[in-house]
XYZ file of C-alpha atoms in Angstrom:
432
model
C -42.330 -4.889 -29.188
C -44.240 -2.754 -27.075
C -42.543 0.311 -25.864
C -44.636 3.026 -23.705
C -42.491 6.222 -22.788
C -43.484 8.168 -19.745
C -41.187 11.278 -19.524
C -25.520 14.366 15.113
C -26.219 15.093 18.336
C -30.019 16.544 18.161
C -28.409 20.459 18.367
C -25.699 19.695 16.504
C -24.674 22.561 13.745
C -22.252 22.100 10.783
C -19.123 23.190 12.489
C -19.297 19.859 14.477
C -19.477 17.559 12.040
C -15.457 16.811 11.488
C -14.653 14.317 13.042
C -12.530 11.614 13.430
C -12.782 7.911 12.092
C -10.965 4.920 13.362
C -8.307 3.657 11.284
C -10.154 2.080 8.355
C -8.426 -0.908 6.489
C -9.460 -2.926 2.975
C -11.481 -6.002 3.915
C -10.041 -9.772 2.699
C -12.416 -9.634 -0.276
C -13.116 -13.203 -1.761
C -13.929 -14.520 1.518
C -17.476 -15.751 2.411
C -18.578 -15.101 6.147
C -19.348 -18.522 7.797
C -21.401 -17.068 10.917
C -25.107 -18.020 10.954
C -27.327 -14.327 10.771
C -28.734 -13.996 13.906
C -31.689 -11.923 12.547
C -33.233 -12.324 9.490
C -35.437 -10.658 6.851
C -35.524 -6.050 6.276
C -36.248 -4.424 9.451
C -39.775 -3.948 9.708
C -43.002 -3.174 12.288
C -46.463 -3.265 11.765
C -47.200 -1.438 8.027
C -50.463 0.773 7.709
C -50.588 -0.105 4.114
C -49.900 -3.044 1.477
C -48.518 -0.278 -0.464
C -48.558 3.680 -1.283
C -51.134 3.962 -4.005
C -50.667 6.106 -7.105
C -52.655 9.304 -6.840
C -53.501 12.249 -9.640
C -51.899 15.844 -8.749
C -52.844 17.691 -5.635
C -55.503 20.317 -5.571
C -53.025 22.995 -6.123
C -50.078 21.237 -8.403
C -50.459 23.487 -11.023
C -52.079 26.603 -9.344
C -48.971 29.161 -9.519
C -49.256 31.451 -12.117
C -45.616 30.825 -14.646
C -45.959 34.595 -15.678
C -42.488 35.555 -14.909
C -44.343 38.131 -12.290
C -44.370 37.922 -8.190
C -47.370 36.914 -6.822
C -46.431 37.278 -3.529
C -44.663 40.067 -1.355
C -40.982 40.022 -1.168
C -39.917 37.296 2.047
C -37.049 40.828 2.412
C -35.874 43.235 0.055
C -34.320 40.753 -2.855
C -35.469 37.709 -1.422
C -39.308 36.134 -3.094
C -41.368 34.260 -0.976
C -41.208 30.754 -1.043
C -38.553 27.921 -0.928
C -38.661 25.226 1.982
C -35.626 26.040 5.029
C -36.010 29.781 4.343
C -37.243 31.121 7.358
C -34.109 32.376 8.727
C -34.152 29.615 11.449
C -30.847 27.731 12.126
C -30.230 24.749 10.463
C -30.034 21.843 11.718
C -28.009 18.864 10.549
C -29.484 15.704 11.454
C -32.341 13.677 10.558
C -36.099 13.875 11.476
C -38.272 11.019 10.651
C -37.601 7.220 9.943
C -37.684 7.587 5.917
C -35.148 10.271 6.646
C -32.702 7.876 8.755
C -33.424 4.742 6.141
C -32.355 6.680 3.361
C -29.229 7.931 4.674
C -28.421 4.314 6.389
C -28.167 3.079 3.264
C -25.924 6.008 1.268
C -23.616 4.915 4.334
C -23.618 1.333 3.587
C -22.774 2.552 -0.217
C -20.359 5.052 1.431
C -18.359 2.278 3.198
C -18.494 0.047 0.631
C -17.042 2.603 -1.568
C -14.386 2.972 0.766
C -12.976 -0.222 1.426
C -13.397 -1.154 -2.363
C -10.910 1.854 -3.342
C -8.511 0.541 -0.788
C -8.911 -3.041 -1.741
C -8.291 -2.807 -5.153
C -4.608 -0.309 -4.592
C -3.900 -2.959 -2.258
C -4.504 -6.049 -4.517
C -2.849 -5.479 -7.869
C 0.563 -3.996 -8.396
C 1.695 -1.241 -9.896
C 2.635 -3.184 -13.081
C -0.181 -4.692 -13.720
C -2.363 -1.249 -13.200
C -0.006 0.255 -15.594
C -0.404 -3.297 -18.032
C -3.924 -1.511 -17.491
C -3.485 1.899 -18.637
C -3.188 3.592 -15.427
C 0.209 5.481 -14.114
C 0.801 6.420 -10.274
C -1.014 9.734 -10.749
C -4.143 7.999 -11.702
C -3.098 4.858 -8.475
C -3.094 8.277 -6.142
C -6.433 9.607 -7.857
C -8.265 6.055 -6.667
C -6.582 7.028 -3.606
C -7.799 10.230 -3.379
C -10.867 9.097 -4.078
C -11.109 7.007 -1.411
C -10.215 9.758 1.331
C -13.680 11.627 -0.078
C -15.720 8.299 0.936
C -13.752 9.017 4.530
C -15.449 12.208 4.533
C -18.253 11.210 3.192
C -18.542 8.498 6.275
C -18.364 11.246 8.866
C -21.113 13.067 7.420
C -23.111 10.915 7.368
C -21.941 8.763 10.592
C -22.592 12.256 12.346
C -25.705 12.930 10.769
C -27.498 9.635 12.016
C -26.220 9.357 15.185
C -24.707 6.324 17.374
C -26.783 3.840 15.889
C -25.450 4.423 12.651
C -24.336 2.010 10.142
C -20.332 0.663 10.523
C -18.112 -0.719 7.613
C -18.302 -3.687 6.958
C -16.353 -6.848 4.765
C -17.015 -7.790 1.031
C -16.851 -9.566 -1.555
C -16.037 -8.552 -5.335
C -16.375 -9.870 -8.753
C -13.240 -9.178 -10.867
C -9.401 -10.411 -10.729
C -7.705 -7.583 -13.083
C -7.390 -4.282 -12.906
C -10.051 -3.566 -16.087
C -12.397 -5.827 -14.349
C -11.602 -3.519 -11.211
C -12.213 -0.317 -12.997
C -15.915 -1.542 -14.818
C -17.055 -2.578 -11.311
C -15.948 0.725 -9.639
C -17.771 2.924 -12.219
C -21.438 -0.049 -12.431
C -21.118 0.473 -8.465
C -20.617 4.081 -7.870
C -23.560 4.486 -10.654
C -26.127 3.003 -8.727
C -24.413 4.113 -5.034
C -25.294 8.174 -7.239
C -28.265 7.281 -8.489
C -29.871 5.627 -5.200
C -29.130 8.906 -3.668
C -31.149 11.133 -6.725
C -34.146 8.588 -6.010
C -34.798 9.832 -2.887
C -32.968 13.534 -2.167
C -35.497 15.221 -3.192
C -38.289 13.428 -0.031
C -36.081 13.761 2.599
C -38.023 15.652 4.960
C -34.259 16.933 6.589
C -33.923 20.020 4.496
C -30.537 20.805 6.170
C -29.435 16.917 5.347
C -30.715 16.734 2.239
C -28.095 19.958 1.159
C -24.931 17.851 2.518
C -25.690 14.668 0.780
C -26.388 16.637 -2.403
C -22.642 18.224 -1.524
C -21.249 15.102 -1.463
C -23.236 12.887 -3.982
C -21.510 15.621 -6.409
C -18.032 14.636 -5.388
C -19.477 11.164 -6.757
C -20.733 12.070 -9.759
C -17.924 12.997 -10.725
C -15.996 10.025 -9.302
C -18.320 7.461 -11.520
C -17.418 9.253 -14.777
C -13.526 9.062 -13.371
C -14.285 5.719 -13.643
C -15.583 5.624 -17.147
C -13.018 7.362 -18.090
C -10.325 4.729 -16.732
C -12.670 1.957 -17.988
C -12.354 3.612 -21.435
C -16.533 4.913 -22.284
C -17.417 7.865 -23.199
C -17.170 10.132 -19.404
C -20.676 11.756 -19.892
C -22.765 10.139 -22.916
C -26.614 11.227 -21.343
C -28.426 14.379 -20.961
C -29.622 13.871 -16.964
C -28.680 11.779 -14.577
C -31.561 9.366 -13.296
C -32.817 8.079 -10.059
C -33.673 4.682 -8.607
C -35.466 3.540 -5.684
C -34.001 2.933 -2.114
C -35.141 -0.828 -2.966
C -33.401 -0.777 -6.046
C -29.969 -0.062 -4.827
C -29.752 -1.712 -1.807
C -30.879 -4.911 -4.403
C -27.372 -3.689 -5.994
C -25.517 -3.367 -3.041
C -26.372 -6.563 -0.471
C -24.850 -9.506 -2.389
C -21.580 -7.710 -1.773
C -21.791 -7.645 1.945
C -20.647 -10.608 3.180
C -20.658 -9.893 6.818
C -21.536 -6.531 9.351
C -20.744 -6.874 12.860
C -23.205 -8.268 15.132
C -24.810 -5.270 16.448
C -25.627 -3.224 12.795
C -28.311 -1.392 12.208
C -30.197 -2.707 10.060
C -32.245 -1.260 7.282
C -35.805 -1.688 6.401
C -35.830 -1.890 2.285
C -36.715 -4.699 0.111
C -34.322 -7.236 -1.783
C -35.963 -7.938 -4.932
C -34.605 -11.350 -7.249
C -31.760 -10.693 -9.065
C -31.753 -10.424 -12.393
C -28.550 -10.957 -14.940
C -28.190 -9.382 -18.462
C -26.846 -12.412 -19.832
C -25.453 -10.476 -22.760
C -24.729 -7.347 -21.199
C -22.309 -5.054 -23.751
C -19.044 -6.214 -22.672
C -16.699 -2.235 -22.300
C -13.996 -4.457 -23.027
C -15.113 -5.521 -26.339
C -14.040 -4.417 -29.916
C -17.462 -4.620 -31.029
C -19.767 -4.825 -27.670
C -22.578 -6.007 -29.713
C -21.015 -9.381 -30.528
C -20.735 -10.069 -26.892
C -21.992 -13.361 -25.756
C -23.982 -15.047 -22.791
C -22.032 -14.604 -20.099
C -19.488 -12.977 -20.675
C -16.989 -10.942 -18.782
C -14.068 -9.018 -19.229
C -11.499 -11.608 -19.038
C -13.299 -14.322 -20.913
C -13.197 -12.584 -24.514
C -10.426 -13.552 -26.874
C -7.363 -11.730 -27.616
C -8.143 -10.580 -31.097
C -11.773 -9.057 -29.353
C -10.043 -7.316 -27.185
C -9.877 -3.560 -27.599
C -6.966 -3.147 -24.684
C -5.056 0.076 -25.365
C -7.352 0.719 -29.204
C -10.624 2.030 -28.618
C -11.132 1.737 -24.991
C -7.157 2.871 -23.582
C -8.257 5.169 -20.665
C -8.254 8.375 -21.833
C -9.941 12.091 -21.014
C -12.749 10.613 -23.559
C -13.079 7.733 -26.350
C -15.897 8.216 -29.046
C -15.869 4.652 -30.325
C -16.778 4.140 -33.944
C -19.008 0.959 -32.873
C -21.648 1.328 -30.178
C -22.262 -0.809 -27.290
C -25.971 -1.320 -27.985
C -28.547 -0.168 -30.381
C -31.876 -0.255 -30.554
C -33.234 -3.186 -31.717
C -30.742 -5.480 -30.199
C -32.032 -8.702 -28.650
C -31.285 -8.826 -24.784
C -31.501 -11.961 -22.931
C -31.687 -12.650 -19.079
C -31.906 -15.046 -16.493
C -33.726 -13.916 -13.410
C -33.749 -16.044 -9.676
C -37.189 -16.923 -7.836
C -37.920 -15.235 -4.605
C -36.899 -16.109 -1.096
C -32.787 -15.948 -1.654
C -30.800 -15.630 1.277
C -28.417 -12.755 0.658
C -26.474 -9.595 2.425
C -24.126 -9.566 5.210
C -24.252 -13.260 6.533
C -27.211 -13.783 4.311
C -29.414 -12.356 7.096
C -31.736 -10.690 4.207
C -34.616 -12.376 2.366
C -35.351 -11.455 -1.503
C -39.163 -11.003 -2.032
C -41.819 -9.325 -4.521
C -45.435 -8.565 -4.511
C -45.838 -8.221 -8.687
C -47.655 -11.163 -10.465
C -46.270 -12.945 -13.938
C -43.351 -10.541 -15.821
C -44.633 -9.298 -18.812
C -42.600 -6.672 -19.387
C -39.064 -4.950 -19.104
C -38.457 -1.706 -17.484
C -36.008 0.774 -18.887
C -34.502 2.901 -16.296
C -32.732 6.152 -17.740
C -32.264 9.273 -17.777
C -36.184 11.132 -17.837
C -37.572 8.120 -18.790
C -39.427 4.874 -17.350
C -39.448 3.027 -20.781
C -41.708 -0.712 -21.528
C -40.679 -3.629 -23.483
C -42.438 -6.225 -24.033
C -40.641 -9.568 -22.782
C -40.373 -12.524 -25.079
C -39.162 -16.059 -24.981
C -40.271 -16.911 -21.001
C -39.105 -19.795 -20.642
C -38.753 -20.637 -17.001
C -37.233 -17.504 -15.378
C -35.168 -17.166 -18.929
C -36.696 -14.716 -21.519
C -35.695 -11.632 -23.815
C -36.761 -7.847 -25.081
C -35.729 -6.155 -28.238
C -33.863 -2.541 -26.507
C -36.311 -0.148 -27.445
C -35.657 3.192 -29.738
C -37.089 6.299 -26.955
C -35.332 9.317 -26.220
C -35.690 12.378 -23.394
C -36.134 14.892 -26.195
C -34.623 17.081 -28.778
C -33.660 13.531 -30.457
C -31.360 12.521 -27.281
C -31.124 8.629 -27.394
C -32.491 7.860 -23.893
C -30.437 4.130 -23.341
C -27.609 5.333 -22.982
C -24.637 4.739 -20.495
C -24.558 2.665 -17.778
C -28.570 2.323 -16.706
C -31.015 -0.204 -14.667
C -33.356 -2.205 -15.780
C -35.897 -4.572 -14.048
C -38.499 -7.367 -14.659
C -42.597 -5.506 -14.085
C -45.754 -7.153 -14.275
C -47.367 -4.015 -15.420
C -46.107 -0.727 -17.679
C -47.035 1.646 -15.388
C -46.792 5.327 -16.095
C -43.865 7.316 -13.941
C -41.501 9.257 -14.030
C -38.041 10.972 -12.060
C -40.625 12.195 -9.050
C -42.405 8.847 -8.214
C -40.188 5.877 -9.394
C -40.110 4.487 -6.122
C -44.118 3.672 -7.438
C -42.947 0.783 -9.458
C -41.971 -1.352 -6.720
C -44.940 -3.401 -5.987
C -44.348 -4.052 -9.949
C -40.975 -5.379 -9.782
C -41.058 -9.003 -10.207
C -37.010 -9.222 -10.671
C -33.833 -6.696 -10.569
C -32.998 -4.212 -10.956
C -29.787 -5.078 -13.068
C -27.329 -3.101 -14.538
C -27.284 -3.124 -18.809
C -24.233 -1.410 -20.527
C -26.327 0.805 -23.010
C -23.232 3.202 -23.383
């Protein structure tokens, strides 16, 4: 095994960001769109370069002397010199670059599906079904309140983007039971949260980044609550990871069945899908025995942890972990060229060479393990044994894996540099 580790209107003010949205109802999930797409592929024009090169640090990156003493005159009393957006200018909460627009538009696509998903789950399942899964009326109201939070988030991002902001679409969901609904929610909110962390500190509009931080901090709480509802330890990591926008769009797009004809499209890439064939099953008494293509509902009753070690709870500290270093993980993946997303109007693509590594993106780490036993579009790897620091196991929680052609040294701030090397993925891996 080879492992490599490395750490609104043009003058809109904040007061005008609160506005009314039309009445929103959950989609008729499960029905695929039949209309043929009128536009195919991601939004594009004439790229300036085939990719962004990985460069060394800038000349002044390490020039500030970290002595703890003031190096420049105070900007004002009790106000150290430096910072961005600190010169007293009135903040304008709107996008100011293509990067801003495309990133926040992706975040809005995510908010719309979460709003629909929470409503849909509450409408699909009866009170008795929720009670059987361990959730009472108060728990169901918490899910309803999270849907109401999404109304606020969608309103906020719509006003930051302006009149062409993406609107709500129709969706297809892969669950048929309450437990599968809860597990899907904790996974979808995971890549929604991580998708924003990946671009938040790169936004040109620092004002918009401030508001987006305040909304994504709420979503982080939602993800933890769904982990609790799913019978998982609520926060098993020291750091929450960020992923590139194209990773978030790759994970989100397959659940969008159709959008209005005039919907604003996105510029992000859709990578070929990656499937973890023996993804640890959180409903199993021993998730290490998860079979190939197993689902929450397909396990035998004798293997179901039910209301014992994985019932909804403030916390669950399982005796048997969901995964472990050295575990063999099996994959299958698609080749490029598949139509995905609303009305099948986006095409999966990649520019990488042959798959050689599995990238494990978690916490502060991008860790690589060798892809083994490759046969066509299947293969396996061994789960790495790696820590962030101070002995904290890096591979934990709901995290991300992708196939790559190289083991490129990356860290949280330049994680998007991995994209030219992605063969397939990402996929979510239920490490803990």
